[in-house]
Amino acid sequence: MSAVSRGLISRIHLLGTRRLFSSSSTAEIYHENGLTQRIVEAKTRVMTPSSKRTGAIAFKCGMTALWDKWGARIPITVLSMDDNIVTQVKTPEKEGIVALQVGCGHKKEKHLTKPEVGHFRAQGVPLKRKLREFPVTEDALLPVGTSIGVRHFLPGQFVDVTGISRGKGFQGCIKRHNFKGLPASHGHSKSHRSGGSTGQRDAPGKVFKGKKMAGRMGGKQVTVKNIWVYKVDPARNLIWVKGQVDSSFSFYLPFFLKLFYAK
C-alpha cells in the first residue's frame, strides 16, 4: 500500500469520528444567550427538468482507485462535506436575484470580522468558515438553517467542481504551455528549452499581449465540468467522484449540482 493510500485511509478514519450531519428541514438557530431550536416546515415543491438546485462546499481528502465488476480501474477523488448550512436566502424582492448562500466548517469568533459575525447573528446560524453563493430557481429555495448533507446528491449525477489548482511556481514555456522546444543541435546552444522568437520581424516589431511565455504556473481557479458522482457515504459525510479535481489536499471546493436526477 502506497503512502498516499495510507494517508487517505487515516484521513477518512478521522472524518468518521466527527459529528454526523444529514439533510432535513430542521433549522438550528443560535442566539447569544444559548442554543434554541425551531422547526421550519418546508413547502412541498415539484421539481422539473429546468429546476436548478443549490450546490455545496466540500474539501478534498485525496485520491484513490476502485475497480468495477468488469475489472476496470476507476480513479476516485474523495470529498468531505463539513456541516453545510444555508446561511442566507436571496430573493428578487430584496436582493434582486434568486440564490442561496451556503456556509461550511466552523470558525471562532475572534478570527472573524465584526461585519461577518453580525451577518451570522442576524441570520441566526452558527459561525462558518467558508461562504459560497449558489444561484437557484425559485422552486429550489430552502429556508435558512437547512442542513445540506451528502444525501443531497445521488450516485449517477453529474456535478461541476471548482477548485484552486496547485501552484507550480515560475515555469518555462515547455512545461507551462507544452512547447516542443528548439532543436537539440545544428547551431543551438544554451537555448534548447527557450520559447524562440516572440516579436516577429520589423513589422509588427512587438510582442502581442497574451503571448504564451514563461511565467507563474498554477494557483488559479479551475472548474472541472460533468464529474460523475460514483458513491455517497452518509455515515462519514463523504462523496466519491470519478476523476481528478484541481486542488491541493484540505482545500475547500464549491461544487454545483449539474442534474437533479440520476442518469
Tab-separated table of C-alpha atoms in Angstrom:
chain	number	residue	atom	x	y	z
A	1	MET	CA	0.000	0.000	0.000
A	2	SER	CA	1.427	3.366	-1.016
A	3	ALA	CA	1.967	6.286	1.342
A	4	VAL	CA	-0.795	8.248	-0.409
A	5	SER	CA	-3.321	5.444	0.170
A	6	ARG	CA	-2.317	5.133	3.831
A	7	GLY	CA	-2.683	8.879	4.293
A	8	LEU	CA	-6.105	8.859	2.650
A	9	ILE	CA	-7.295	5.994	4.869
A	10	SER	CA	-6.119	7.804	8.006
A	11	ARG	CA	-7.940	10.987	6.959
A	12	ILE	CA	-11.177	9.101	6.290
A	13	HIS	CA	-10.836	7.382	9.673
A	14	LEU	CA	-10.580	10.764	11.390
A	15	LEU	CA	-13.606	12.021	9.492
A	16	GLY	CA	-15.613	9.055	10.760
A	17	THR	CA	-15.194	10.284	14.354
A	18	ARG	CA	-16.780	13.665	13.657
A	19	ARG	CA	-20.355	14.643	14.337
A	20	LEU	CA	-22.689	13.489	11.579
A	21	PHE	CA	-24.963	15.811	9.650
A	22	SER	CA	-27.882	14.988	7.407
A	23	SER	CA	-30.235	16.921	5.208
A	24	SER	CA	-33.503	17.871	6.842
A	25	SER	CA	-35.866	20.799	7.178
A	26	THR	CA	-34.873	21.314	10.819
A	27	ALA	CA	-33.066	24.613	11.387
A	28	GLU	CA	-30.958	25.306	14.480
A	29	ILE	CA	-30.984	28.992	15.461
A	30	TYR	CA	-28.106	30.207	17.626
A	31	HIS	CA	-28.565	33.172	19.946
A	32	GLU	CA	-26.140	34.903	22.289
A	33	ASN	CA	-27.941	33.612	25.385
A	34	GLY	CA	-27.760	29.988	24.299
A	35	LEU	CA	-28.868	27.486	21.702
A	36	THR	CA	-32.506	27.343	20.721
A	37	GLN	CA	-34.125	25.205	18.084
A	38	ARG	CA	-37.025	25.781	15.757
A	39	ILE	CA	-38.700	23.566	13.193
A	40	VAL	CA	-39.156	25.000	9.717
A	41	GLU	CA	-41.912	23.418	7.687
A	42	ALA	CA	-40.631	23.202	4.135
A	43	LYS	CA	-43.225	23.629	1.434
A	44	THR	CA	-43.762	20.738	-0.930
A	45	ARG	CA	-42.373	21.629	-4.332
A	46	VAL	CA	-42.445	19.750	-7.597
A	47	MET	CA	-39.055	19.673	-9.290
A	48	THR	CA	-38.874	19.937	-13.070
A	49	PRO	CA	-36.015	19.278	-15.518
A	50	SER	CA	-35.422	23.041	-15.625
A	51	SER	CA	-35.087	23.317	-11.839
A	52	LYS	CA	-31.694	24.342	-10.516
A	53	ARG	CA	-30.847	23.138	-7.028
A	54	THR	CA	-28.203	24.518	-4.733
A	55	GLY	CA	-24.657	23.257	-4.658
A	56	ALA	CA	-22.469	22.562	-1.656
A	57	ILE	CA	-18.959	23.128	-0.312
A	58	ALA	CA	-16.530	20.319	0.406
A	59	PHE	CA	-12.816	19.845	0.866
A	60	LYS	CA	-10.585	17.369	-0.872
A	61	CYS	CA	-9.385	14.420	1.199
A	62	GLY	CA	-7.300	12.782	-1.501
A	63	MET	CA	-7.485	10.267	-4.333
A	64	THR	CA	-7.779	6.508	-4.536
A	65	ALA	CA	-8.873	3.908	-7.079
A	66	LEU	CA	-11.691	1.380	-7.253
A	67	TRP	CA	-12.471	-1.489	-9.605
A	68	ASP	CA	-15.890	-2.172	-11.056
A	69	LYS	CA	-17.432	-5.596	-11.677
A	70	TRP	CA	-15.714	-5.797	-15.071
A	71	GLY	CA	-12.286	-5.210	-13.540
A	72	ALA	CA	-11.852	-1.705	-14.934
A	73	ARG	CA	-9.855	0.662	-12.726
A	74	ILE	CA	-11.712	3.861	-11.809
A	75	PRO	CA	-9.780	6.846	-10.366
A	76	ILE	CA	-11.704	8.334	-7.452
A	77	THR	CA	-11.473	11.679	-5.653
A	78	VAL	CA	-12.855	11.698	-2.105
A	79	LEU	CA	-14.612	14.900	-0.998
A	80	SER	CA	-15.839	15.620	2.521
A	81	MET	CA	-18.784	17.932	3.226
A	82	ASP	CA	-18.175	19.729	6.516
A	83	ASP	CA	-21.519	20.828	8.020
A	84	ASN	CA	-23.083	22.706	5.082
A	85	ILE	CA	-25.907	25.022	6.201
A	86	VAL	CA	-27.997	27.571	4.335
A	87	THR	CA	-26.947	30.913	5.826
A	88	GLN	CA	-28.978	33.332	3.678
A	89	VAL	CA	-31.827	33.283	1.177
A	90	LYS	CA	-31.745	35.937	-1.551
A	91	THR	CA	-34.986	36.775	-3.337
A	92	PRO	CA	-35.837	39.100	-6.245
A	93	GLU	CA	-37.900	41.340	-3.958
A	94	LYS	CA	-34.992	42.165	-1.647
A	95	GLU	CA	-31.663	41.397	-3.335
A	96	GLY	CA	-32.834	41.243	-6.948
A	97	ILE	CA	-31.614	37.672	-7.503
A	98	VAL	CA	-32.676	34.151	-6.589
A	99	ALA	CA	-29.802	32.460	-4.781
A	100	LEU	CA	-28.818	30.605	-1.645
A	101	GLN	CA	-25.766	31.386	0.459
A	102	VAL	CA	-24.240	28.231	1.911
A	103	GLY	CA	-21.670	28.100	4.700
A	104	CYS	CA	-19.475	25.232	5.814
A	105	GLY	CA	-16.996	24.401	8.529
A	106	HIS	CA	-16.572	26.155	11.851
A	107	LYS	CA	-14.595	29.230	12.859
A	108	LYS	CA	-14.019	31.034	16.127
A	109	GLU	CA	-15.475	34.481	16.597
A	110	LYS	CA	-12.047	36.020	17.242
A	111	HIS	CA	-10.975	35.001	13.735
A	112	LEU	CA	-13.907	36.757	12.040
A	113	THR	CA	-14.543	40.436	11.400
A	114	LYS	CA	-17.389	42.223	13.146
A	115	PRO	CA	-19.475	42.510	9.944
A	116	GLU	CA	-19.118	38.763	9.395
A	117	VAL	CA	-20.164	37.973	12.956
A	118	GLY	CA	-23.103	40.364	12.640
A	119	HIS	CA	-24.208	38.651	9.433
A	120	PHE	CA	-24.265	35.221	11.087
A	121	ARG	CA	-26.029	36.536	14.211
A	122	ALA	CA	-28.681	38.315	12.142
A	123	GLN	CA	-29.428	35.128	10.214
A	124	GLY	CA	-29.423	33.033	13.379
A	125	VAL	CA	-26.860	30.490	12.180
A	126	PRO	CA	-23.533	29.341	13.664
A	127	LEU	CA	-20.256	30.917	12.610
A	128	LYS	CA	-18.953	29.405	9.390
A	129	ARG	CA	-15.501	29.119	7.861
A	130	LYS	CA	-16.398	29.413	4.170
A	131	LEU	CA	-19.329	31.015	2.364
A	132	ARG	CA	-20.434	30.480	-1.201
A	133	GLU	CA	-23.460	31.717	-3.135
A	134	PHE	CA	-25.287	29.370	-5.499
A	135	PRO	CA	-27.899	30.640	-7.983
A	136	VAL	CA	-31.063	28.537	-7.889
A	137	THR	CA	-34.598	28.614	-9.211
A	138	GLU	CA	-37.472	29.714	-7.007
A	139	ASP	CA	-38.815	26.184	-6.654
A	140	ALA	CA	-35.457	25.090	-5.177
A	141	LEU	CA	-35.215	27.669	-2.370
A	142	LEU	CA	-34.503	26.311	1.111
A	143	PRO	CA	-35.133	28.005	4.484
A	144	VAL	CA	-32.250	29.496	6.451
A	145	GLY	CA	-30.628	26.926	8.709
A	146	THR	CA	-31.322	23.927	6.499
A	147	SER	CA	-28.520	21.393	6.728
A	148	ILE	CA	-27.227	20.051	3.402
A	149	GLY	CA	-25.668	16.615	3.638
A	150	VAL	CA	-24.328	14.125	1.152
A	151	ARG	CA	-27.857	12.801	0.593
A	152	HIS	CA	-28.423	15.984	-1.386
A	153	PHE	CA	-26.588	14.143	-4.172
A	154	LEU	CA	-27.209	10.742	-5.723
A	155	PRO	CA	-24.848	8.299	-7.419
A	156	GLY	CA	-25.006	8.771	-11.157
A	157	GLN	CA	-25.468	12.535	-11.085
A	158	PHE	CA	-23.047	14.920	-12.755
A	159	VAL	CA	-21.553	17.900	-10.927
A	160	ASP	CA	-19.242	20.804	-11.741
A	161	VAL	CA	-16.409	21.120	-9.222
A	162	THR	CA	-14.468	24.376	-8.821
A	163	GLY	CA	-11.104	24.495	-7.104
A	164	ILE	CA	-7.745	26.262	-6.974
A	165	SER	CA	-5.107	24.412	-8.964
A	166	ARG	CA	-1.862	23.541	-7.253
A	167	GLY	CA	0.765	26.249	-7.683
A	168	LYS	CA	3.850	25.226	-9.671
A	169	GLY	CA	5.801	28.456	-9.326
A	170	PHE	CA	7.671	30.124	-12.189
A	171	GLN	CA	7.927	27.632	-15.056
A	172	GLY	CA	9.238	27.709	-18.602
A	173	CYS	CA	7.171	27.610	-21.752
A	174	ILE	CA	7.732	23.865	-22.291
A	175	LYS	CA	6.112	22.848	-19.003
A	176	ARG	CA	3.634	25.709	-18.870
A	177	HIS	CA	2.372	25.665	-22.487
A	178	ASN	CA	3.617	22.300	-23.774
A	179	PHE	CA	6.057	23.803	-26.298
A	180	LYS	CA	8.322	21.287	-28.032
A	181	GLY	CA	11.444	23.440	-27.636
A	182	LEU	CA	14.205	24.268	-30.107
A	183	PRO	CA	16.446	21.751	-31.910
A	184	ALA	CA	18.995	19.920	-29.808
A	185	SER	CA	21.848	20.508	-32.293
A	186	HIS	CA	22.676	22.308	-35.561
A	187	GLY	CA	23.936	25.528	-34.090
A	188	HIS	CA	21.759	25.728	-30.978
A	189	SER	CA	23.458	26.179	-27.646
A	190	LYS	CA	22.006	27.187	-24.277
A	191	SER	CA	18.566	27.705	-25.853
A	192	HIS	CA	17.153	24.214	-26.230
A	193	ARG	CA	14.207	24.883	-23.889
A	194	SER	CA	13.604	28.525	-24.754
A	195	GLY	CA	10.446	29.872	-26.332
A	196	GLY	CA	12.028	31.042	-29.562
A	197	SER	CA	11.052	34.221	-31.387
A	198	THR	CA	8.390	36.388	-29.739
A	199	GLY	CA	8.354	39.724	-31.598
A	200	GLN	CA	8.328	38.693	-35.299
A	201	ARG	CA	10.295	40.952	-37.665
A	202	ASP	CA	10.313	44.691	-38.284
A	203	ALA	CA	6.547	44.517	-38.694
A	204	PRO	CA	4.868	44.409	-36.250
A	205	GLY	CA	8.103	44.506	-34.249
A	206	LYS	CA	6.451	43.995	-30.882
A	207	VAL	CA	5.254	41.250	-28.568
A	208	PHE	CA	1.475	40.932	-28.623
A	209	LYS	CA	-0.432	40.854	-25.365
A	210	GLY	CA	-1.295	37.352	-24.244
A	211	LYS	CA	1.751	35.775	-25.868
A	212	LYS	CA	2.479	32.363	-24.373
A	213	MET	CA	5.717	32.782	-22.466
A	214	ALA	CA	7.348	31.613	-19.272
A	215	GLY	CA	5.641	32.720	-16.073
A	216	ARG	CA	3.853	31.662	-12.933
A	217	MET	CA	2.003	28.387	-13.389
A	218	GLY	CA	-0.978	27.145	-11.389
A	219	GLY	CA	-2.697	28.718	-8.410
A	220	LYS	CA	-5.756	29.680	-10.457
A	221	GLN	CA	-9.428	28.842	-10.231
A	222	VAL	CA	-10.299	25.845	-12.378
A	223	THR	CA	-13.727	24.307	-12.946
A	224	VAL	CA	-13.958	20.657	-13.949
A	225	LYS	CA	-17.328	20.019	-15.562
A	226	ASN	CA	-19.531	16.937	-15.673
A	227	ILE	CA	-17.836	14.882	-12.975
A	228	TRP	CA	-19.717	11.675	-12.260
A	229	VAL	CA	-20.802	11.061	-8.655
A	230	TYR	CA	-19.654	7.484	-8.081
A	231	LYS	CA	-20.829	6.958	-4.497
A	232	VAL	CA	-22.029	8.824	-1.401
A	233	ASP	CA	-21.184	7.819	2.167
A	234	PRO	CA	-23.707	9.358	4.615
A	235	ALA	CA	-22.052	7.690	7.618
A	236	ARG	CA	-18.865	9.730	7.126
A	237	ASN	CA	-20.300	12.580	5.032
A	238	LEU	CA	-18.133	11.691	2.027
A	239	ILE	CA	-18.750	11.978	-1.701
A	240	TRP	CA	-16.776	9.829	-4.126
A	241	VAL	CA	-16.477	11.367	-7.594
A	242	LYS	CA	-14.852	9.897	-10.683
A	243	GLY	CA	-11.681	11.522	-11.952
A	244	GLN	CA	-9.491	14.316	-10.684
A	245	VAL	CA	-10.318	17.664	-9.106
A	246	ASP	CA	-7.967	20.643	-9.329
A	247	SER	CA	-6.957	21.369	-5.758
A	248	SER	CA	-4.477	20.517	-3.057
A	249	PHE	CA	-5.461	18.486	-0.023
A	250	SER	CA	-7.789	20.156	2.513
A	251	PHE	CA	-8.782	22.949	0.105
A	252	TYR	CA	-12.446	23.887	0.192
A	253	LEU	CA	-14.172	23.278	-3.136
A	254	PRO	CA	-17.600	24.601	-4.082
A	255	PHE	CA	-19.309	22.206	-6.431
A	256	PHE	CA	-22.512	22.670	-8.355
A	257	LEU	CA	-25.200	20.097	-8.959
A	258	LYS	CA	-25.428	19.552	-12.685
A	259	LEU	CA	-28.619	17.499	-12.759
A	260	PHE	CA	-31.234	16.942	-10.096
A	261	TYR	CA	-31.930	13.373	-11.174
A	262	ALA	CA	-29.694	10.362	-11.649
A	263	LYS	CA	-28.976	9.236	-15.172
